XYZ file of C-alpha atoms in Angstrom:
654
model
C 90.924 105.285 169.849
C 90.974 106.456 173.640
C 88.913 109.595 174.785
C 88.979 111.071 177.736
C 86.542 113.972 178.201
C 86.058 116.290 181.241
C 82.785 117.924 182.154
C 83.130 121.813 183.059
C 80.658 121.303 185.807
C 82.672 119.841 188.239
C 80.230 119.504 191.235
C 76.665 118.469 190.346
C 73.784 118.003 193.560
C 70.789 119.073 194.904
C 69.645 120.367 198.280
C 66.623 118.025 198.597
C 67.958 114.184 199.129
C 66.347 112.191 196.483
C 63.332 109.418 197.646
C 62.805 107.652 194.547
C 65.520 109.193 192.145
C 69.089 108.442 193.600
C 70.107 105.309 190.973
C 68.767 107.382 188.047
C 70.525 110.314 189.794
C 73.775 108.261 190.150
C 73.781 106.791 186.735
C 73.229 110.352 185.087
C 75.972 111.252 187.398
C 73.856 114.142 189.176
C 75.061 113.445 192.915
C 78.812 113.722 191.824
C 79.832 116.103 194.760
C 82.789 116.175 197.023
C 80.773 116.887 200.383
C 78.642 113.638 201.604
C 75.658 115.651 200.796
C 76.310 117.637 204.198
C 73.971 120.476 202.229
C 72.814 121.923 205.952
C 75.795 120.921 207.911
C 78.006 124.146 209.046
C 81.317 124.806 206.027
C 78.751 122.888 203.279
C 78.821 124.142 199.554
C 75.435 125.267 197.689
C 73.624 126.542 200.895
C 73.550 129.242 203.506
C 76.095 130.101 205.924
C 76.128 130.465 209.394
C 73.369 128.859 210.095
C 73.805 127.204 213.494
C 75.377 131.107 214.978
C 72.788 131.964 217.123
C 72.351 129.559 219.165
C 76.101 128.914 219.638
C 77.031 132.391 220.273
C 73.518 135.048 220.879
C 74.622 134.866 224.430
C 78.379 134.772 224.559
C 79.028 136.915 221.410
C 76.151 139.341 221.166
C 79.110 141.542 218.935
C 79.315 139.230 216.373
C 75.548 139.887 214.828
C 74.563 142.391 213.134
C 73.835 146.213 214.693
C 70.246 147.381 214.636
C 68.557 150.859 214.420
C 67.058 150.422 218.206
C 70.861 149.603 219.369
C 70.508 145.859 219.870
C 72.531 143.283 218.065
C 71.009 140.485 216.074
C 67.026 140.853 217.074
C 65.413 140.944 214.444
C 64.613 138.640 212.275
C 63.960 135.347 214.017
C 64.300 134.746 218.006
C 65.505 135.896 221.027
C 67.730 135.199 223.219
C 65.461 133.246 225.733
C 64.271 130.773 222.595
C 67.617 130.667 220.217
C 66.423 127.555 217.687
C 62.835 129.618 217.182
C 61.652 130.110 213.860
C 64.389 131.769 211.641
C 67.436 131.257 213.949
C 69.054 130.435 210.844
C 68.396 133.752 209.306
C 70.473 136.447 211.436
C 72.759 138.583 209.932
C 76.618 139.045 210.989
C 78.303 142.330 211.809
C 80.575 141.934 208.952
C 83.311 144.027 209.827
C 83.652 143.107 212.908
C 87.355 140.994 212.738
C 86.482 138.233 215.451
C 83.806 137.109 213.076
C 85.827 136.219 210.431
C 88.531 134.530 213.181
C 85.627 132.046 214.129
C 84.680 131.432 210.370
C 87.923 130.497 209.900
C 88.216 128.167 213.276
C 85.215 127.135 212.200
C 86.208 125.940 208.626
C 89.001 124.360 209.526
C 87.680 122.407 211.880
C 84.732 120.759 209.458
C 87.901 120.696 206.945
C 89.580 118.109 209.447
C 85.721 116.547 209.912
C 85.786 116.117 206.016
C 88.948 116.058 204.130
C 87.048 115.945 200.971
C 84.904 119.311 201.560
C 86.299 121.987 199.331
C 84.256 124.934 199.569
C 83.387 126.011 203.161
C 80.345 127.721 203.439
C 80.803 131.791 203.913
C 77.477 132.298 201.919
C 74.739 135.040 203.053
C 72.295 134.270 205.645
C 68.870 133.673 204.546
C 65.738 136.260 205.003
C 68.499 138.846 202.795
C 66.300 141.857 203.439
C 65.903 142.103 206.958
C 68.290 142.663 209.236
C 71.340 143.811 208.219
C 74.058 145.477 210.153
C 74.169 149.562 210.158
C 77.316 150.113 211.969
C 79.213 152.619 210.566
C 82.141 150.046 209.684
C 79.996 147.798 207.784
C 78.489 150.587 206.037
C 81.934 152.171 205.278
C 82.589 149.498 202.664
C 79.150 150.431 200.939
C 78.900 152.277 197.493
C 76.341 154.101 197.761
C 76.098 154.414 194.169
C 74.977 151.192 193.977
C 71.611 150.019 192.836
C 68.858 150.986 195.066
C 67.418 148.027 197.590
C 64.877 148.002 200.230
C 65.944 146.665 203.696
C 63.925 146.044 207.014
C 64.213 146.023 210.460
C 62.002 145.443 213.671
C 59.517 148.487 213.175
C 61.764 150.505 210.279
C 61.941 150.089 206.144
C 64.580 152.015 204.283
C 65.378 152.321 200.720
C 69.515 151.822 200.887
C 71.687 150.092 198.217
C 72.806 146.817 197.221
C 75.689 145.397 199.566
C 77.485 143.081 197.199
C 81.137 145.478 197.603
C 80.146 145.621 201.473
C 80.172 141.191 201.120
C 82.986 141.344 198.337
C 85.298 143.285 201.300
C 83.896 140.659 203.767
C 84.619 137.777 201.780
C 88.052 138.965 200.785
C 89.086 139.199 204.609
C 87.924 135.413 204.705
C 89.597 133.928 202.018
C 92.710 135.754 202.833
C 92.667 134.069 206.374
C 92.154 130.801 204.964
C 95.316 131.104 202.628
C 97.002 131.937 205.625
C 96.200 128.644 207.439
C 96.083 126.271 204.588
C 98.758 127.650 201.869
C 99.331 124.416 200.027
C 95.584 123.686 199.601
C 94.378 125.498 196.342
C 91.320 123.227 195.922
C 89.661 124.547 199.466
C 87.725 127.901 198.273
C 85.776 130.354 200.643
C 81.854 129.774 199.280
C 80.555 133.191 198.447
C 76.941 134.223 197.104
C 75.550 136.127 195.011
C 71.914 136.295 196.963
C 69.604 139.295 197.509
C 71.828 142.234 198.731
C 74.738 141.047 196.885
C 73.260 139.768 193.694
C 74.156 142.519 192.015
C 78.329 142.567 190.716
C 79.942 145.214 193.036
C 81.311 148.328 191.758
C 84.886 147.792 193.205
C 87.440 145.541 193.927
C 86.182 141.516 192.789
C 86.683 138.445 194.806
C 90.361 136.965 195.839
C 91.607 133.817 193.630
C 90.312 131.681 196.513
C 86.770 132.213 196.249
C 84.000 130.116 194.765
C 80.908 132.174 194.176
C 77.380 130.274 194.261
C 75.024 132.805 192.183
C 71.425 132.450 193.306
C 68.623 132.919 190.685
C 65.761 131.003 188.797
C 66.749 131.137 185.161
C 65.266 129.555 183.334
C 62.392 128.939 185.677
C 61.485 132.869 185.755
C 60.045 135.498 183.073
C 62.119 136.575 180.045
C 62.881 139.881 181.749
C 63.879 138.214 184.964
C 65.985 135.639 183.133
C 67.484 138.513 181.322
C 68.512 140.445 184.131
C 69.790 137.585 185.930
C 72.375 136.211 183.013
C 73.388 140.228 182.788
C 74.176 139.558 186.550
C 76.001 136.804 186.017
C 78.187 138.511 183.520
C 79.254 141.276 185.504
C 79.877 138.694 188.454
C 82.164 136.402 185.887
C 84.546 139.869 185.504
C 84.652 140.037 189.370
C 84.924 136.477 190.689
C 87.068 133.669 189.554
C 85.066 131.011 189.801
C 81.348 130.906 189.810
C 78.735 127.796 190.101
C 75.168 128.224 189.323
C 73.113 127.775 192.404
C 69.330 128.027 191.637
C 65.832 128.058 193.059
C 63.968 125.654 190.421
C 60.239 124.933 189.685
C 59.063 126.995 192.311
C 56.989 129.331 190.502
C 55.057 127.509 187.587
C 53.407 124.566 189.424
C 56.444 122.086 190.013
C 56.887 122.945 193.395
C 53.189 121.660 193.530
C 54.129 118.403 191.537
C 51.994 119.845 188.122
C 53.602 119.995 184.738
C 56.218 123.405 184.714
C 58.349 122.286 181.239
C 60.727 124.672 180.353
C 62.799 122.499 177.832
C 64.363 125.466 175.047
C 64.561 127.416 177.656
C 66.521 125.262 180.059
C 68.515 124.420 176.774
C 69.301 127.745 176.197
C 70.348 128.520 179.601
C 72.614 125.793 179.993
C 74.130 127.012 176.549
C 74.749 130.178 178.518
C 76.248 128.819 181.853
C 78.981 126.531 179.599
C 79.891 129.790 177.812
C 80.423 132.030 180.949
C 82.033 130.380 183.243
C 79.910 127.985 185.188
C 81.541 125.287 187.037
C 79.083 123.861 189.482
C 75.429 123.084 189.753
C 73.789 122.846 193.240
C 70.047 122.848 192.794
C 67.250 123.830 195.105
C 63.531 122.996 194.827
C 63.896 119.705 191.976
C 61.172 117.810 193.089
C 60.530 114.289 192.156
C 57.662 114.200 189.765
C 58.564 111.972 187.036
C 54.920 112.006 185.348
C 54.511 115.602 185.095
C 58.424 116.500 184.445
C 60.334 113.370 182.954
C 62.246 114.871 179.740
C 63.085 117.805 182.124
C 64.605 115.853 184.165
C 66.268 114.049 181.282
C 67.345 117.388 179.644
C 68.750 118.358 182.474
C 70.953 115.945 183.342
C 72.355 115.789 179.620
C 73.085 119.689 179.478
C 74.927 119.102 182.970
C 77.302 116.744 181.714
C 77.914 118.915 178.250
C 76.116 122.151 178.435
C 77.072 122.727 174.729
C 74.701 119.316 173.703
C 72.198 119.655 170.806
C 68.861 119.695 172.993
C 67.059 118.725 169.972
C 69.169 115.957 169.473
C 69.010 114.523 172.961
C 64.691 115.332 173.185
C 64.515 113.335 169.801
C 66.942 110.660 170.924
C 64.837 110.345 174.044
C 61.506 110.240 172.712
C 62.138 107.482 169.654
C 64.131 105.332 172.178
C 61.109 105.644 175.168
C 58.214 105.791 173.211
C 58.507 104.129 169.620
C 55.664 104.838 167.156
C 54.190 107.306 170.210
C 57.645 109.305 169.853
C 55.620 112.584 167.865
C 52.219 112.202 169.692
C 54.340 112.323 173.370
C 56.802 115.157 171.931
C 53.531 117.305 170.853
C 52.061 116.280 174.626
C 54.987 118.333 175.987
C 55.259 121.244 173.313
C 51.726 121.927 174.961
C 52.579 121.757 178.093
C 55.766 124.018 177.119
C 53.530 126.771 175.533
C 51.203 126.558 178.483
C 53.963 127.589 181.086
C 55.017 130.632 178.782
C 50.997 131.428 178.872
C 51.408 131.824 182.987
C 54.093 133.524 183.138
C 52.826 136.251 180.286
C 50.132 136.890 182.232
C 50.199 141.083 183.530
C 49.888 139.592 187.196
C 52.313 137.028 187.514
C 55.148 137.196 189.916
C 57.451 135.696 191.549
C 57.616 134.681 195.060
C 55.954 132.418 197.872
C 54.027 135.549 198.526
C 52.224 135.574 195.488
C 51.847 131.579 195.663
C 48.103 132.422 195.378
C 48.367 134.625 192.169
C 49.716 131.739 190.465
C 47.715 128.936 191.547
C 44.866 130.551 189.811
C 46.844 131.621 186.816
C 47.454 127.664 186.624
C 43.927 126.770 186.872
C 42.989 129.336 184.250
C 45.731 128.162 181.778
C 45.270 124.874 182.623
C 42.124 124.086 183.116
C 40.855 124.788 179.446
C 41.886 123.960 176.428
C 45.125 122.867 177.668
C 44.004 119.522 178.983
C 41.954 118.579 176.309
C 44.999 119.310 173.879
C 47.153 117.435 176.233
C 44.982 114.471 176.402
C 43.936 114.207 172.852
C 47.827 113.752 172.378
C 47.579 110.775 174.770
C 45.062 109.188 173.180
C 47.006 109.139 170.065
C 49.728 107.581 171.428
C 48.349 105.073 173.112
C 46.629 104.295 169.712
C 50.087 103.768 168.342
C 51.368 102.255 171.045
C 48.305 99.208 171.661
C 50.344 96.402 169.789
C 53.695 96.934 172.411
C 53.460 96.061 175.890
C 57.066 98.391 176.788
C 56.055 101.530 174.834
C 52.285 100.938 176.088
C 53.376 100.980 179.859
C 55.319 104.035 178.792
C 52.714 105.646 177.729
C 50.558 104.485 180.335
C 53.001 106.343 182.792
C 52.598 109.770 180.843
C 49.110 109.254 181.269
C 49.278 109.021 184.946
C 50.900 112.766 185.133
C 47.642 114.070 183.133
C 45.417 112.227 185.358
C 47.266 113.506 188.427
C 46.966 117.073 186.806
C 43.452 116.915 186.272
C 42.510 115.571 189.789
C 45.041 118.199 191.477
C 41.990 120.938 189.322
C 39.496 119.340 189.673
C 39.958 119.086 193.903
C 40.800 122.585 193.580
C 37.558 123.562 192.480
C 35.709 121.693 194.691
C 37.718 123.357 197.403
C 36.666 126.633 195.920
C 33.312 125.964 197.508
C 34.977 124.115 200.397
C 36.396 127.363 201.797
C 33.631 129.743 200.845
C 31.519 127.448 202.974
C 33.993 126.951 205.381
C 33.576 123.200 205.283
C 29.519 122.956 205.764
C 29.053 121.941 202.221
C 30.164 118.227 202.402
C 29.391 117.323 198.949
C 32.303 119.465 198.297
C 34.399 118.211 200.854
C 33.687 114.513 199.866
C 34.410 115.693 196.317
C 38.101 117.057 197.006
C 38.725 114.207 199.396
C 37.959 111.836 196.857
C 40.009 113.230 194.250
C 43.003 113.053 196.679
C 42.853 109.431 197.132
C 42.779 108.537 193.164
C 45.838 110.929 193.552
C 47.051 107.908 196.087
C 45.774 105.102 194.281
C 47.623 106.675 190.633
C 50.838 106.947 192.381
C 50.320 103.593 194.137
C 50.103 102.149 190.909
C 52.804 103.971 189.367
C 55.534 103.726 192.518
C 57.806 106.353 190.921
C 55.366 108.655 189.421
C 55.713 111.150 191.820
C 56.984 111.646 195.617
C 54.381 111.799 197.739
C 56.270 113.003 200.825
C 57.165 115.833 199.513
C 53.884 116.912 197.648
C 52.114 116.190 201.014
C 54.532 118.848 202.714
C 54.176 121.527 200.302
C 50.006 121.274 200.111
C 49.843 120.451 204.327
C 52.729 122.379 205.861
C 51.583 124.313 208.696
C 54.457 126.851 209.551
C 56.080 128.999 207.032
C 57.513 126.617 204.190
C 58.092 128.338 200.799
C 55.043 128.108 198.582
C 53.516 125.664 200.603
C 50.292 126.309 202.979
C 47.935 125.366 200.258
C 46.053 122.626 201.661
C 42.853 124.324 201.692
C 43.400 125.333 197.899
C 44.537 121.945 196.585
C 43.617 120.195 198.943
C 42.982 117.762 200.658
C 40.677 119.925 202.911
C 41.904 120.395 206.512
C 40.495 118.726 209.639
C 38.733 121.961 210.311
C 36.896 121.476 207.149
C 35.966 118.395 207.317
C 35.208 118.384 211.198
C 33.040 121.269 210.098
C 28.938 120.805 210.988
C 26.960 120.722 208.188
C 25.043 123.549 206.425
C 21.448 122.354 207.482
C 22.345 122.804 211.541
C 21.456 126.759 212.086
C 24.290 128.626 213.719
C 23.179 130.231 217.567
C 25.116 133.315 218.789
C 27.184 132.027 221.640
C 27.269 134.550 224.610
C 23.749 135.852 224.061
C 23.326 138.067 226.830
C 26.402 139.227 227.781
C 28.000 142.605 227.301
C 31.450 142.908 226.591
C 33.747 143.774 229.167
C 36.113 147.837 227.647
C 39.863 147.392 227.734
C 41.251 149.841 225.623
C 39.655 153.016 223.975
C 41.914 155.713 222.662
C 41.328 158.522 220.268
C 45.130 158.352 219.329
C 45.209 162.188 220.457
C 48.270 161.326 222.746
C 51.618 160.477 220.941
C 52.237 158.898 224.025
C 49.633 155.820 223.290
C 52.292 154.385 220.875
C 53.930 152.813 223.697
C 50.963 150.901 224.644
C 52.008 148.834 221.298
C 54.111 146.323 220.393
C 55.766 146.938 216.531
C 56.736 144.042 215.031
C 57.139 145.145 211.584
C 57.371 148.576 209.463
C 57.020 151.485 210.492
C 54.230 153.470 212.896
C 53.705 156.501 214.615
C 50.640 158.452 216.168
C 50.423 161.610 213.786
C 47.269 163.909 213.670
C 44.699 161.442 216.480
C 45.520 158.438 214.034
C 47.512 155.357 214.550
C 49.309 155.557 211.106
C 51.648 153.272 209.239
C 53.828 153.902 206.230
C 55.283 152.101 203.140
C 53.746 149.297 201.221
C 55.301 146.494 203.179
C 53.883 144.553 205.779
C 53.106 146.704 208.974
C 52.173 144.702 212.307
C 51.894 146.029 215.571
C 50.276 144.411 218.674
C 48.738 145.400 222.176
C 51.010 145.182 224.555
C 48.593 144.605 227.809
C 47.285 141.152 227.907
C 43.806 139.920 227.289
C 42.520 137.109 228.302
C 39.324 134.901 227.537
C 37.344 136.151 224.149
C 38.175 138.997 222.349
C 36.473 141.848 220.286
C 37.873 144.541 218.505
C 36.294 148.064 216.847
C 38.010 150.168 214.849
C 37.960 153.062 212.007
C 40.739 152.740 209.468
C 41.536 154.510 206.467
C 44.040 153.474 203.589
C 45.156 156.914 201.872
C 45.419 156.679 198.133
C 48.641 156.462 196.715
C 49.405 156.152 193.086
C 50.401 152.746 191.438
C 49.816 150.930 194.746
C 46.294 149.318 195.264
C 44.868 149.444 198.681
C 45.094 146.458 200.847
C 44.870 144.980 204.118
C 43.041 146.003 207.013
C 43.275 143.121 208.686
C 43.046 142.244 212.412
C 45.025 139.175 214.615
C 43.204 137.862 218.216
C 43.952 135.731 220.454
C 48.051 135.890 219.374
C 51.165 134.744 221.267
C 53.509 137.825 221.894
C 56.175 136.271 220.204
C 56.323 133.867 217.112
C 54.149 133.345 213.926
C 50.909 135.249 214.620
C 49.344 133.007 211.619
C 49.703 130.154 213.824
C 49.263 131.139 216.947
C 45.668 133.024 216.811
C 42.753 133.867 214.650
C 43.259 136.287 211.433
C 40.789 138.397 210.187
C 41.772 139.474 207.254
C 40.196 142.455 205.116
C 40.957 143.105 201.758
C 44.161 140.998 201.344
C 46.496 140.373 198.307
C 45.714 143.469 196.911
C 42.022 144.155 197.613
C 40.901 141.139 196.670
C 41.462 138.373 199.317
C 39.282 137.968 202.910
C 39.846 135.310 204.879
C 39.577 134.102 208.204
C 42.384 131.661 209.893
C 42.985 129.881 212.969
C 46.062 128.859 213.868
C 47.148 128.724 210.228
C 44.135 126.959 208.923
C 41.818 128.988 206.768
C 38.318 128.547 208.117
C 36.845 130.782 205.012
C 37.690 132.668 202.060
C 36.615 135.098 199.443
C 38.215 135.964 196.469
C 37.144 138.782 194.402
C 34.674 140.126 197.037
C 31.965 142.719 196.636
C 33.000 144.429 199.781
C 36.165 146.365 199.660
C 38.516 148.940 200.992
C 38.021 151.672 199.466
C 41.133 154.472 199.060
C 40.281 157.504 201.271
C 36.997 155.992 202.750
C 36.996 155.678 206.552
C 35.314 151.973 207.116
C 34.245 151.150 210.516
C 35.498 147.190 211.002
C 34.376 145.160 213.876
C 35.784 141.811 214.365
C 35.199 139.285 217.325
C 35.573 135.764 218.877
C 32.609 135.566 220.789
C 32.873 132.145 222.298
C 33.878 130.447 219.102
C 31.494 132.460 216.952
C 33.720 134.727 214.764
C 32.291 137.107 213.191
C 33.695 140.326 210.649
C 31.981 143.209 210.116
C 32.766 146.129 208.052
C 30.789 149.092 207.699
C 27.571 147.977 209.742
C 27.571 144.579 207.560
C 28.638 141.148 207.948
C 31.373 140.254 206.037
C 30.968 136.901 207.590
C 30.001 135.340 210.700
C 30.907 131.215 211.200
C 31.464 129.128 213.829
């Protein structure tokens, strides 16, 4: 008897191209995509759309871009027209009501289809940086439903609580779909790829999508809290009534340690959510965030591949087969090993201060350490010792258990390095014993990976911990290690620190009591909303608020100011922080010094130089007191850095 099976999930792919897993992924039918892996090229499926429009059209067609509250177009976020490929050029928003934008997209889509006849879903997905710089022109806003759920947006110098824009986006995508259908009436297989992302995550209140559309639904379940999983699956159900075709475009392994190759095990949640997707019309899968950390995630990868082939498969039968065939007499011990990690992940997500998002990565870092460093490592170690005893007489099974042990040892070393890095940060690298402890841990990690070449992909891991610019959940070098070069090069603590510039006087460049509202013109607002009111320079809102002194000040700098955080119900005081010697454009954290006082909800002080953390203190004794006026002094005196609050040195270092 012949049997044919047609899987429900037809398109399957990863954004990050595999380095050590290609053969396995092909055998498991996980690289079954019709796009030749053109993940970031214009018109590809799964990715954000319009990534290259700012460099292409910012000078010739500024009308294509979103009108900003200040009357400019496309100026926020990201670079200006003088540097069109600067950081975040891909995050520019469009004027979606402009018919010329529709025509340009169709022209591009036809060209992409001509170059790649196997392309199915030319992308019109929402631009990245979803909550910043959206169009405020009357025509675009006329498409919005003011009875939609509230959503907060940001523009240069302004934030506003408005509404979700799903109806605006649907109207836009439908215009594109109708135009594309006119050009390709016979191509029923070509669908406009829309994207439920950020302000378009909620289902529309009005019309649904045209038949020749494919909606990419962006979320993170099952790698999310129970509340987030529930909310986003409800939104999927709502969209399924408005969208004829849908695929799942998840951000996975980001928020529970997997992004740093630590165990992030969610076997039952993964199975439950795949059953849900299969029962509710999912036609494809396009994964962002999948790392290649086989020694800490192998059963997750295996179960994912099996459920992608058959969403309704019995996960218990799949895993029983995996453990028995993979580990023989050690099957029970290895299964218990992964179950301990699965429960540990639930504990992390259940913490009251757990939050999703890259801005909360340090909270995740500390939660993981608190949960994993205690009984979890001991329990999992005991499981592996039982497994090692059970397979002592079988070389094949012994090697497989040793592979799992490599993942345990890697995790243990990452946490030990993190402990050493606490001291490294506190001493700004002058405690050489702590620096060397972290370096030794990382050498052992490299040795483990060399002994087990398919255990994890070191390049991806190092990018996440050592990245200097903005990388989502990255910039963890001075938390997990290895210590930055600045810490490695720091002088030994036994050497005295002398004050530089002794006997020199500071030259006053600017002084103001802000009694004149015109003083605001001397400052460049780069984020948030600022005003001069009652003799004070004020900002409002809980979001990032920044401004720069417009006058160029060469040489070393010192700033003295009085600052106050007004009490606000339900909101902690946070961030009376200062930048010194930064460039007028670009990422200030990467170009100068950052003296952070009271960051992360008044729990963190730091000094950062060009993206590298020189010193950090968590849960400090000296903190912002809401309602109290603080006298703050920061200075770079010929390389001697000082943060002083209310007459007390919080930190002095070279």
